[in-house]
Amino acid sequence: MKIRKITCIGAGYVGGPTMSVIAQKNLNVKVTVVDLNQARIDAWNDADLSKLPVYEPGLDSVVAEARGRNLFFSTDVEKAIDEADMIFISVNTPTKTYGKGKGQAADLKFIELCARQIAAVATSDKIVVEKSTLPVRTAEALKSILDNTGNGVNFHILSNPEFLAEGTAVEDLHAPDRVLIGGENQEAIQALVDVYAAWVPTERILTTNLWSSELSKLVANAFLAQRVSSINSISELCEITGANVDEVSRAIGHDSRIGSKFLKASVGFGGSCFQKDILNLVYIARSYNLAAVADYWEQVIILNDHQKTRFAENIIKTLYNTVNGKNIAFLGWAFKKDTNDTRESAAIYVADHLLDEEANVIVYDPKVPAEQIYKDLDYLGTRTPEENRRLVKVVNDPYEALADAHAAAILTEWDEFKDYDWSRIKESMKKPSFVFDGRKLLNSAQLQDLGFVYYAIGE
Ligand code: UDX
Ligand code: ADP
């Protein structure tokens, strides 16, 4: 099987960058990315590359190289399905907000819609690749829908989970630690191996059965998130005992059995994957009556929620037990640096907590627009959109955010925050001037010398 045309359904954080790199590296394959969202497709096609809907360092040059040559973005889903040899499904699978499994299970309605559409439209054999994060055994459901509603053509299902991290997506795609392909049909597996082998060394392309591949994605994210919760649990202990969590991370990270990555204490992990994948794992374990397994992994989420709450409560307690009417400047809203993605960002929950206490929150983030910030808060449903707009102001200049602030809170580890003129900021803030560093980003000695009252996670 030689792949000539690839279609990807879903032009989001996963589909967009992944397909851009596949097209960049496979000149003889036509790659079409489709989405129902016209505005998103228009943005992918915008001549001004700073308008791409996904901000990722290096992505603009990959798109510039491939777009119009063998990379296309379109809303014509049916045409793209029909002409493809291989179809990636990269639609979103949010946590269910209703019914059975509410708050835990993945909502598969977008996946099912895709499967039904592929079945209805396809007039030739297709390889269908699951790219979205899915619960184990979704491939089985996909196959059942495709085989029972299709036009008698053959479908081979593969699982090819995404391991790219936002902010380093292009790097991760160019030089992945591994590419994982799960499936049953050897020819279909080989066809996808060949696509990646255009640039990934073959020893890094792992093949497994479908279920191992699906489960490995959840387990990889659960292990990574568990490390963050583990070090965050220690950060609380450090604050009380006088140990410094960065020193503890460094000391344990030198043990090659532990390793140094993912040991940075923070205000809590966010992102579209960690919480969703662990909740999925917990849901699956519970549904097989594995209570001890479910409880074990659930604790990673409980600790993460605790970390966010604890950060907000420390701000309130330190500001003399009231933030009512006080200005709290937020530096950062994205869930990590170098991305404009805000899904599950700790900033949302910390803000919500402070807004409950009637604080005024002034937000500056280098890449997140005001509409997104209001959308995130409105989505919580804690208060009306009018109230959110009354209490939260979004500004384009960090110095404006900090002027007259009672406290600054660092929610995202954007590098530029380190280089601000903190002496000028000290002058412009209310006194005493508090800084709550949720990322342990700033230089504590420097800030204390300038007269700030400085609190950092784990210090
Ligand atoms: C993650 C996985 O890393 C990736 O392999 C998978 O495909 C998708 O989920 P992502 O969510 O994009 O990627 O970012 P990641 O770098 O893993 O960070 C997740 C969250 O953990 C962020 O909020 C980050 O700030 C936080 N984090 C990470 C820490 O607080 N401390 C750390 O040491 C590492
Ligand atoms: P991810 O991080 O998984 O890429 P995103 O939400 O960024 O998630 O992207 C998923 C994209 O999938 C969205 O742009 C959404 O409009 C698109 N999408 C969802 N369902 C369908 C569908 N049936 N057909 C085409 N596009 C879809």
Short mmCIF file of C-alpha atoms and ligand atoms in Angstrom, two decimals:
data_model
loop_
_atom_site.label_atom_id
_atom_site.label_comp_id
_atom_site.label_asym_id
_atom_site.label_seq_id
_atom_site.Cartn_x
_atom_site.Cartn_y
_atom_site.Cartn_z
CA MET A 1 0.00 0.00 0.00
CA LYS A 2 1.52 3.29 -1.08
CA ILE A 3 -0.04 6.41 0.36
CA ARG A 4 -0.55 9.28 -2.11
CA LYS A 5 -3.27 11.30 -0.41
CA ILE A 6 -3.77 11.90 3.29
CA THR A 7 -6.74 13.70 4.80
CA CYS A 8 -6.88 14.86 8.39
CA ILE A 9 -10.24 15.67 9.99
CA GLY A 10 -9.71 18.36 12.64
CA ALA A 11 -7.41 21.38 12.17
CA GLY A 12 -6.58 21.97 15.84
CA TYR A 13 -3.48 21.84 18.01
CA VAL A 14 -2.84 18.22 17.04
CA GLY A 15 -4.02 17.99 13.41
CA GLY A 16 -2.56 21.29 12.20
CA PRO A 17 1.09 20.93 13.30
CA THR A 18 1.24 17.15 12.71
CA MET A 19 -0.03 17.36 9.14
CA SER A 20 2.17 20.35 8.39
CA VAL A 21 5.25 18.31 9.28
CA ILE A 22 4.02 15.17 7.46
CA ALA A 23 3.56 17.31 4.33
CA GLN A 24 6.90 19.04 4.82
CA LYS A 25 8.67 15.65 4.92
CA ASN A 26 6.64 13.72 2.29
CA LEU A 27 6.80 15.75 -0.89
CA ASN A 28 5.00 13.10 -2.91
CA VAL A 29 1.99 12.92 -0.59
CA LYS A 30 -0.87 15.41 -0.85
CA VAL A 31 -2.05 16.31 2.65
CA THR A 32 -5.42 17.99 3.17
CA VAL A 33 -6.56 19.18 6.59
CA VAL A 34 -10.30 19.74 6.94
CA ASP A 35 -12.42 21.27 9.65
CA LEU A 36 -16.04 22.32 10.05
CA ASN A 37 -14.90 25.60 11.53
CA GLN A 38 -14.62 28.03 8.61
CA ALA A 39 -12.85 30.74 10.64
CA ARG A 40 -10.19 28.25 11.72
CA ILE A 41 -9.56 27.11 8.13
CA ASP A 42 -9.42 30.72 6.96
CA ALA A 43 -6.80 31.41 9.61
CA TRP A 44 -4.73 28.39 8.47
CA ASN A 45 -4.90 29.83 4.94
CA ASP A 46 -4.12 33.41 5.95
CA ALA A 47 -1.25 34.95 3.98
CA ASP A 48 -0.17 36.58 7.25
CA LEU A 49 1.49 33.67 9.08
CA SER A 50 1.20 35.41 12.43
CA LYS A 51 -2.56 34.72 12.14
CA LEU A 52 -2.27 30.91 12.21
CA PRO A 53 -4.83 29.63 14.73
CA VAL A 54 -2.21 27.69 16.65
CA TYR A 55 0.83 29.49 18.04
CA GLU A 56 3.86 27.18 18.04
CA PRO A 57 7.48 28.28 17.66
CA GLY A 58 8.70 27.29 14.17
CA LEU A 59 5.28 26.31 12.83
CA ASP A 60 4.98 29.35 10.56
CA SER A 61 8.03 28.38 8.54
CA VAL A 62 6.86 24.77 8.12
CA VAL A 63 3.47 26.00 6.89
CA ALA A 64 5.12 28.55 4.60
CA GLU A 65 7.20 25.79 3.03
CA ALA A 66 4.44 23.23 2.45
CA ARG A 67 1.17 25.15 2.11
CA GLY A 68 -0.11 25.32 -1.47
CA ARG A 69 2.54 22.77 -2.53
CA ASN A 70 1.28 19.55 -0.93
CA LEU A 71 -0.47 20.92 2.16
CA PHE A 72 -4.02 22.24 1.93
CA PHE A 73 -6.59 23.48 4.43
CA SER A 74 -10.26 23.24 3.52
CA THR A 75 -13.81 22.93 4.81
CA ASP A 76 -14.82 20.51 2.08
CA VAL A 77 -14.79 17.46 4.35
CA GLU A 78 -16.58 15.07 1.97
CA LYS A 79 -14.32 15.64 -1.00
CA ALA A 80 -11.23 15.24 1.18
CA ILE A 81 -12.55 11.98 2.65
CA ASP A 82 -13.41 10.52 -0.71
CA GLU A 83 -10.05 11.20 -2.34
CA ALA A 84 -7.84 10.06 0.57
CA ASP A 85 -6.02 6.73 0.93
CA MET A 86 -5.46 7.43 4.60
CA ILE A 87 -7.65 9.48 6.96
CA PHE A 88 -6.45 10.79 10.31
CA ILE A 89 -9.10 11.62 12.89
CA SER A 90 -7.84 14.54 14.99
CA VAL A 91 -11.05 15.96 16.37
CA ASN A 92 -11.44 17.01 19.97
CA THR A 93 -12.54 14.52 22.63
CA PRO A 94 -13.42 16.68 25.63
CA THR A 95 -14.45 15.26 29.00
CA LYS A 96 -18.20 14.59 29.07
CA THR A 97 -20.23 17.38 30.64
CA TYR A 98 -23.47 15.41 30.83
CA GLY A 99 -24.92 11.96 31.47
CA LYS A 100 -23.04 8.79 32.38
CA GLY A 101 -19.36 9.39 33.01
CA LYS A 102 -19.98 13.14 33.34
CA GLY A 103 -16.79 14.89 34.43
CA GLN A 104 -14.68 11.78 33.73
CA ALA A 105 -15.28 9.86 30.52
CA ALA A 106 -14.24 11.22 27.11
CA ASP A 107 -17.06 12.50 24.94
CA LEU A 108 -16.82 10.53 21.73
CA LYS A 109 -19.60 12.21 19.81
CA PHE A 110 -17.23 14.06 17.45
CA ILE A 111 -15.36 10.83 16.75
CA GLU A 112 -18.55 8.96 16.01
CA LEU A 113 -19.76 11.72 13.68
CA CYS A 114 -16.48 11.46 11.79
CA ALA A 115 -16.78 7.70 11.49
CA ARG A 116 -20.33 7.97 10.17
CA GLN A 117 -19.32 10.63 7.69
CA ILE A 118 -16.34 8.59 6.46
CA ALA A 119 -18.59 5.54 6.05
CA ALA A 120 -21.21 7.50 4.15
CA VAL A 121 -18.79 9.15 1.75
CA ALA A 122 -16.02 6.60 1.09
CA THR A 123 -16.16 4.80 -2.24
CA SER A 124 -12.72 3.16 -1.99
CA ASP A 125 -10.72 1.32 0.70
CA LYS A 126 -9.28 3.54 3.45
CA ILE A 127 -6.87 3.35 6.30
CA VAL A 128 -8.40 5.23 9.22
CA VAL A 129 -5.95 6.50 11.84
CA GLU A 130 -7.02 7.49 15.35
CA LYS A 131 -4.92 10.47 16.34
CA SER A 132 -7.15 11.99 19.02
CA THR A 133 -6.69 10.73 22.56
CA LEU A 134 -9.29 8.07 23.08
CA PRO A 135 -10.35 5.58 25.68
CA VAL A 136 -9.06 2.07 25.20
CA ARG A 137 -11.08 0.03 22.70
CA THR A 138 -12.47 3.01 20.77
CA ALA A 139 -10.99 1.46 17.65
CA GLU A 140 -13.46 -1.37 18.06
CA ALA A 141 -16.39 1.08 18.06
CA LEU A 142 -14.96 2.89 15.05
CA LYS A 143 -14.63 -0.35 13.14
CA SER A 144 -18.15 -1.38 13.96
CA ILE A 145 -19.61 1.92 12.71
CA LEU A 146 -17.47 1.92 9.56
CA ASP A 147 -18.22 -1.70 8.65
CA ASN A 148 -21.93 -1.52 9.38
CA THR A 149 -22.76 1.79 7.76
CA GLY A 150 -20.24 1.85 4.88
CA ASN A 151 -20.65 1.20 1.16
CA GLY A 152 -18.96 -2.21 1.29
CA VAL A 153 -15.41 -0.81 1.09
CA ASN A 154 -12.64 -2.02 3.44
CA PHE A 155 -11.48 0.00 6.42
CA HIS A 156 -8.31 -0.70 8.35
CA ILE A 157 -8.09 1.05 11.70
CA LEU A 158 -4.79 2.16 13.19
CA SER A 159 -4.03 3.90 16.46
CA ASN A 160 -1.27 6.51 16.25
CA PRO A 161 -1.36 8.54 19.44
CA GLU A 162 0.11 12.00 19.66
CA PHE A 163 3.00 12.65 22.02
CA LEU A 164 3.87 16.20 21.02
CA ALA A 165 3.85 18.78 23.75
CA GLU A 166 2.49 22.21 22.98
CA GLY A 167 5.10 24.94 22.79
CA THR A 168 7.62 22.41 21.43
CA ALA A 169 5.31 20.69 18.93
CA VAL A 170 7.45 21.31 15.87
CA GLU A 171 10.63 20.11 17.61
CA ASP A 172 8.78 17.06 18.98
CA LEU A 173 7.42 16.24 15.53
CA HIS A 174 10.79 16.69 13.83
CA ALA A 175 12.66 14.54 16.35
CA PRO A 176 10.20 12.38 18.27
CA ASP A 177 11.37 10.09 21.10
CA ARG A 178 9.12 7.52 19.46
CA VAL A 179 6.22 7.18 17.06
CA LEU A 180 3.67 4.59 18.16
CA ILE A 181 1.48 2.72 15.69
CA GLY A 182 -1.05 0.14 16.82
CA GLY A 183 -3.04 -2.04 14.48
CA GLU A 184 -3.94 -5.48 13.22
CA ASN A 185 -3.36 -5.30 9.49
CA GLN A 186 0.36 -5.46 8.69
CA GLU A 187 0.07 -3.74 5.32
CA ALA A 188 -1.83 -0.82 6.80
CA ILE A 189 0.71 -0.54 9.62
CA GLN A 190 3.57 -0.56 7.11
CA ALA A 191 1.89 2.16 5.04
CA LEU A 192 1.86 4.48 8.05
CA VAL A 193 5.38 3.44 9.09
CA ASP A 194 6.52 4.53 5.61
CA VAL A 195 4.97 7.98 6.05
CA TYR A 196 6.93 8.57 9.27
CA ALA A 197 10.07 6.83 8.03
CA ALA A 198 10.47 9.75 5.61
CA TRP A 199 12.22 11.48 8.52
CA VAL A 200 12.03 9.39 11.70
CA PRO A 201 14.70 6.67 12.23
CA THR A 202 12.93 3.30 12.00
CA GLU A 203 14.15 2.15 15.43
CA ARG A 204 12.02 4.95 16.88
CA ILE A 205 8.85 3.73 15.17
CA LEU A 206 7.22 1.23 17.53
CA THR A 207 4.39 -1.02 16.45
CA THR A 208 2.00 -2.76 18.85
CA ASN A 209 -1.50 -4.14 18.88
CA LEU A 210 -4.35 -1.61 18.86
CA TRP A 211 -5.20 -1.78 22.54
CA SER A 212 -1.59 -1.41 23.73
CA SER A 213 -1.22 1.67 21.58
CA GLU A 214 -4.43 3.27 22.84
CA LEU A 215 -3.60 2.50 26.47
CA SER A 216 0.03 3.63 26.17
CA LYS A 217 -1.08 7.15 25.35
CA LEU A 218 -3.14 7.40 28.52
CA VAL A 219 -0.42 5.81 30.60
CA ALA A 220 2.34 8.08 29.25
CA ASN A 221 0.34 11.18 30.17
CA ALA A 222 -0.67 9.73 33.54
CA PHE A 223 2.99 9.04 34.42
CA LEU A 224 4.07 12.55 33.39
CA ALA A 225 1.26 14.21 35.31
CA GLN A 226 1.98 12.01 38.31
CA ARG A 227 5.55 13.35 38.45
CA VAL A 228 4.23 16.92 38.50
CA SER A 229 1.75 16.12 41.27
CA SER A 230 4.45 14.27 43.19
CA ILE A 231 6.79 17.25 43.19
CA ASN A 232 3.90 19.64 43.85
CA SER A 233 2.96 17.63 46.94
CA ILE A 234 6.54 18.08 48.13
CA SER A 235 6.39 21.83 47.40
CA GLU A 236 3.86 22.24 50.19
CA LEU A 237 6.10 20.39 52.59
CA CYS A 238 9.06 22.55 51.53
CA GLU A 239 7.19 25.75 52.29
CA ILE A 240 6.67 24.62 55.88
CA THR A 241 10.01 23.00 56.58
CA GLY A 242 12.32 25.55 54.94
CA ALA A 243 13.53 23.21 52.21
CA ASN A 244 13.61 24.57 48.66
CA VAL A 245 11.69 22.49 46.14
CA ASP A 246 14.03 23.35 43.24
CA GLU A 247 16.95 22.06 45.29
CA VAL A 248 15.03 18.89 46.11
CA SER A 249 14.17 18.40 42.39
CA ARG A 250 17.79 18.87 41.43
CA ALA A 251 18.98 16.47 44.11
CA ILE A 252 16.56 13.68 43.23
CA GLY A 253 16.72 14.35 39.48
CA HIS A 254 20.43 13.53 39.44
CA ASP A 255 19.51 9.95 40.24
CA SER A 256 19.48 8.48 36.75
CA ARG A 257 16.69 6.12 37.80
CA ILE A 258 14.48 9.13 38.53
CA GLY A 259 15.72 11.54 35.86
CA SER A 260 15.50 15.33 35.88
CA LYS A 261 12.53 16.09 33.62
CA PHE A 262 9.00 16.94 34.75
CA LEU A 263 10.07 17.78 38.27
CA LYS A 264 9.35 21.51 38.14
CA ALA A 265 6.95 22.50 40.91
CA SER A 266 4.14 24.75 39.70
CA VAL A 267 0.74 26.20 40.46
CA GLY A 268 -0.63 23.02 38.89
CA PHE A 269 -0.56 21.31 35.54
CA GLY A 270 -3.04 22.25 32.83
CA GLY A 271 -3.50 21.48 29.16
CA SER A 272 -5.98 19.48 27.19
CA CYS A 273 -4.40 16.10 27.90
CA PHE A 274 -3.22 15.38 31.43
CA GLN A 275 -6.45 15.77 33.36
CA LYS A 276 -8.60 14.32 30.60
CA ASP A 277 -6.41 11.27 30.14
CA ILE A 278 -6.15 10.50 33.83
CA LEU A 279 -9.90 10.90 34.25
CA ASN A 280 -10.28 8.48 31.38
CA LEU A 281 -7.94 6.00 33.02
CA VAL A 282 -9.83 6.34 36.29
CA TYR A 283 -13.14 5.86 34.51
CA ILE A 284 -11.94 2.76 32.71
CA ALA A 285 -10.50 1.27 35.92
CA ARG A 286 -13.75 1.95 37.79
CA SER A 287 -15.84 0.47 35.04
CA TYR A 288 -13.86 -2.78 35.42
CA ASN A 289 -14.28 -2.60 39.23
CA LEU A 290 -10.60 -1.89 39.82
CA ALA A 291 -11.22 0.48 42.71
CA ALA A 292 -7.64 0.52 44.05
CA VAL A 293 -6.24 1.34 40.60
CA ALA A 294 -8.83 4.08 40.04
CA ASP A 295 -8.22 5.67 43.45
CA TYR A 296 -4.48 5.59 42.93
CA TRP A 297 -4.61 7.62 39.71
CA GLU A 298 -7.41 9.89 40.85
CA GLN A 299 -5.12 11.17 43.58
CA VAL A 300 -2.94 12.83 40.90
CA ILE A 301 -5.91 15.05 39.98
CA ILE A 302 -6.93 15.66 43.58
CA LEU A 303 -3.44 16.91 44.39
CA ASN A 304 -3.43 19.11 41.28
CA ASP A 305 -6.72 20.73 42.29
CA HIS A 306 -5.35 21.21 45.80
CA GLN A 307 -2.28 22.97 44.41
CA LYS A 308 -4.39 25.52 42.48
CA THR A 309 -6.67 26.18 45.45
CA ARG A 310 -3.75 26.46 47.82
CA PHE A 311 -2.10 29.09 45.61
CA ALA A 312 -5.26 31.22 45.50
CA GLU A 313 -5.85 30.85 49.23
CA ASN A 314 -2.31 31.91 50.03
CA ILE A 315 -2.87 35.13 48.08
CA ILE A 316 -6.04 35.87 50.04
CA LYS A 317 -4.51 34.99 53.40
CA THR A 318 -1.38 37.07 52.75
CA LEU A 319 -3.36 40.10 51.62
CA TYR A 320 -4.78 40.34 55.16
CA ASN A 321 -7.59 37.87 54.51
CA THR A 322 -9.42 40.02 52.00
CA VAL A 323 -8.97 40.68 48.31
CA ASN A 324 -12.33 42.42 47.90
CA GLY A 325 -11.79 45.37 45.53
CA LYS A 326 -8.03 44.72 45.40
CA ASN A 327 -6.14 44.62 42.10
CA ILE A 328 -4.43 41.33 41.42
CA ALA A 329 -2.30 41.39 38.25
CA PHE A 330 -2.00 38.05 36.48
CA LEU A 331 1.11 37.53 34.39
CA GLY A 332 0.19 34.67 32.07
CA TRP A 333 -3.02 32.87 31.26
CA ALA A 334 -1.84 30.04 28.91
CA PHE A 335 -1.36 26.62 30.54
CA LYS A 336 2.37 26.78 29.80
CA LYS A 337 4.76 29.07 27.95
CA ASP A 338 5.07 29.29 24.16
CA THR A 339 1.47 28.38 23.43
CA ASN A 340 -1.79 30.32 23.08
CA ASP A 341 -3.72 27.31 24.42
CA THR A 342 -5.58 27.88 27.68
CA ARG A 343 -7.42 24.59 28.11
CA GLU A 344 -7.47 23.58 31.80
CA SER A 345 -4.96 26.32 32.58
CA ALA A 346 -4.35 26.80 36.31
CA ALA A 347 -4.87 30.55 35.77
CA ILE A 348 -8.58 29.98 35.10
CA TYR A 349 -9.17 28.27 38.42
CA VAL A 350 -7.01 30.63 40.45
CA ALA A 351 -8.86 33.59 38.92
CA ASP A 352 -12.23 31.97 39.63
CA HIS A 353 -11.28 31.55 43.29
CA LEU A 354 -10.17 35.17 43.63
CA LEU A 355 -13.24 36.46 41.78
CA ASP A 356 -15.42 34.62 44.29
CA GLU A 357 -13.82 36.95 46.82
CA GLU A 358 -14.62 39.97 44.62
CA ALA A 359 -11.02 40.71 43.63
CA ASN A 360 -10.28 42.76 40.50
CA VAL A 361 -8.14 40.63 38.22
CA ILE A 362 -6.04 42.31 35.52
CA VAL A 363 -4.57 39.86 33.04
CA TYR A 364 -1.64 40.14 30.69
CA ASP A 365 -0.58 37.21 28.49
CA PRO A 366 1.71 37.64 25.49
CA LYS A 367 -0.32 35.30 23.25
CA VAL A 368 -3.82 34.83 24.65
CA PRO A 369 -6.46 37.30 23.42
CA ALA A 370 -9.08 38.86 25.70
CA GLU A 371 -11.99 36.98 24.06
CA GLN A 372 -10.41 33.66 25.03
CA ILE A 373 -9.91 34.71 28.65
CA TYR A 374 -13.55 35.77 29.00
CA LYS A 375 -14.66 32.60 27.22
CA ASP A 376 -12.71 30.45 29.70
CA LEU A 377 -14.31 32.20 32.67
CA ASP A 378 -17.81 32.22 31.18
CA TYR A 379 -17.49 28.49 30.47
CA LEU A 380 -17.11 27.80 34.20
CA GLY A 381 -20.58 29.21 34.72
CA THR A 382 -19.60 30.52 38.17
CA ARG A 383 -20.90 34.02 37.46
CA THR A 384 -22.58 35.90 34.63
CA PRO A 385 -20.60 37.11 31.61
CA GLU A 386 -21.35 40.69 32.74
CA GLU A 387 -19.83 40.03 36.15
CA ASN A 388 -16.75 38.46 34.59
CA ARG A 389 -16.29 41.56 32.47
CA ARG A 390 -16.84 43.84 35.46
CA LEU A 391 -14.21 42.09 37.59
CA VAL A 392 -11.64 41.07 34.98
CA LYS A 393 -9.70 43.43 32.76
CA VAL A 394 -7.38 42.19 30.02
CA VAL A 395 -4.53 44.46 28.91
CA ASN A 396 -1.86 44.37 26.21
CA ASP A 397 0.90 45.87 28.30
CA PRO A 398 2.32 44.13 31.38
CA TYR A 399 3.28 47.44 33.02
CA GLU A 400 -0.32 48.58 32.73
CA ALA A 401 -1.47 45.35 34.38
CA LEU A 402 0.91 45.89 37.29
CA ALA A 403 0.39 49.61 37.85
CA ASP A 404 -1.57 50.11 41.07
CA ALA A 405 -1.74 46.37 41.69
CA HIS A 406 -1.78 45.12 45.27
CA ALA A 407 -0.20 41.89 44.11
CA ALA A 408 1.29 40.23 41.04
CA ALA A 409 0.67 36.55 40.41
CA ILE A 410 2.83 34.60 37.93
CA LEU A 411 0.67 31.90 36.37
CA THR A 412 2.65 31.00 33.23
CA GLU A 413 6.41 30.69 32.88
CA TRP A 414 6.80 33.02 29.85
CA ASP A 415 10.52 33.92 29.58
CA GLU A 416 9.81 37.62 29.03
CA PHE A 417 8.51 38.01 32.61
CA LYS A 418 12.06 37.53 33.91
CA ASP A 419 13.34 40.47 31.88
CA TYR A 420 10.83 43.08 32.98
CA ASP A 421 12.01 46.20 34.75
CA TRP A 422 11.00 45.03 38.23
CA SER A 423 12.33 48.17 39.82
CA ARG A 424 9.95 50.27 37.70
CA ILE A 425 7.15 47.82 38.54
CA LYS A 426 7.89 48.16 42.26
CA GLU A 427 7.47 51.92 41.98
CA SER A 428 4.11 51.61 40.27
CA MET A 429 2.54 49.00 42.54
CA LYS A 430 0.66 49.51 45.81
CA LYS A 431 2.73 49.09 48.98
CA PRO A 432 3.53 46.61 50.37
CA SER A 433 4.03 45.07 46.93
CA PHE A 434 3.40 41.34 46.85
CA VAL A 435 4.53 38.85 44.22
CA PHE A 436 3.15 35.30 44.18
CA ASP A 437 5.25 33.23 41.84
CA GLY A 438 3.34 30.14 40.77
CA ARG A 439 6.19 29.03 38.50
CA LYS A 440 9.23 29.81 40.63
CA LEU A 441 10.33 31.85 37.66
CA LEU A 442 11.71 35.10 39.06
CA ASN A 443 14.90 35.75 40.96
CA SER A 444 13.79 35.82 44.59
CA ALA A 445 16.92 37.55 45.93
CA GLN A 446 16.61 40.34 43.34
CA LEU A 447 12.94 40.89 44.10
CA GLN A 448 13.48 40.93 47.82
CA ASP A 449 16.31 43.44 47.40
CA LEU A 450 13.91 45.66 45.49
CA GLY A 451 11.55 45.50 48.44
CA PHE A 452 8.92 43.10 47.17
CA VAL A 453 7.25 40.66 49.52
CA TYR A 454 7.93 37.57 47.46
CA TYR A 455 6.27 34.15 47.76
CA ALA A 456 7.13 31.26 45.47
CA ILE A 457 5.69 27.78 45.27
CA GLY A 458 7.87 25.44 47.29
CA GLU A 459 10.11 28.03 48.90
C1 UDX B 1 1.36 16.63 27.26
C2 UDX B 1 2.42 15.55 27.00
O1 UDX B 1 3.70 16.03 27.44
C3 UDX B 1 2.44 15.18 25.53
O2 UDX B 1 3.35 14.11 25.31
C4 UDX B 1 1.04 14.76 25.10
O3 UDX B 1 1.00 14.47 23.73
C5 UDX B 1 0.03 15.85 25.42
O4 UDX B 1 0.10 16.19 26.81
P1 UDX B 1 1.23 19.27 26.91
O5 UDX B 1 -0.01 19.18 27.71
O6 UDX B 1 1.19 20.00 25.61
O7 UDX B 1 1.77 17.80 26.55
O8 UDX B 1 2.39 19.96 27.79
P2 UDX B 1 3.38 19.47 28.93
O9 UDX B 1 4.71 20.03 28.63
O10 UDX B 1 3.32 18.01 29.16
O11 UDX B 1 2.85 20.24 30.22
C6 UDX B 1 1.60 19.94 30.82
C7 UDX B 1 1.39 20.78 32.06
O12 UDX B 1 2.26 20.37 33.12
C8 UDX B 1 1.66 22.27 31.85
O13 UDX B 1 0.68 23.03 32.54
C9 UDX B 1 3.02 22.48 32.47
O14 UDX B 1 3.22 23.79 32.91
C10 UDX B 1 2.96 21.50 33.64
N1 UDX B 1 4.28 21.04 34.09
C11 UDX B 1 5.08 20.31 33.26
C12 UDX B 1 4.72 21.37 35.36
O15 UDX B 1 4.01 22.04 36.12
N2 UDX B 1 5.95 20.93 35.78
C13 UDX B 1 6.77 20.19 34.97
O16 UDX B 1 7.86 19.81 35.42
C14 UDX B 1 6.32 19.86 33.67
P1 ADP B 2 -6.84 19.00 19.57
O1 ADP B 2 -6.02 19.63 20.66
O2 ADP B 2 -7.19 17.57 19.87
O3 ADP B 2 -6.26 19.17 18.20
P2 ADP B 2 -8.79 21.10 18.95
O4 ADP B 2 -10.04 21.45 19.67
O5 ADP B 2 -7.66 22.07 18.89
O6 ADP B 2 -8.29 19.71 19.61
O7 ADP B 2 -9.12 20.69 17.44
C1 ADP B 2 -10.12 19.82 17.05
C2 ADP B 2 -10.78 20.36 15.78
O8 ADP B 2 -11.67 19.35 15.27
C3 ADP B 2 -11.64 21.62 15.97
O9 ADP B 2 -11.13 22.65 15.15
C4 ADP B 2 -13.06 21.18 15.53
O10 ADP B 2 -13.75 22.20 14.81
C5 ADP B 2 -12.77 20.00 14.61
N1 ADP B 2 -13.88 19.06 14.45
C6 ADP B 2 -14.62 18.46 15.40
N2 ADP B 2 -15.53 17.62 14.86
C7 ADP B 2 -15.36 17.66 13.52
C8 ADP B 2 -15.98 17.02 12.38
N3 ADP B 2 -16.97 16.12 12.54
N4 ADP B 2 -15.54 17.33 11.14
C9 ADP B 2 -14.53 18.23 10.97
N5 ADP B 2 -13.90 18.87 11.98
C10 ADP B 2 -14.31 18.60 13.25
#
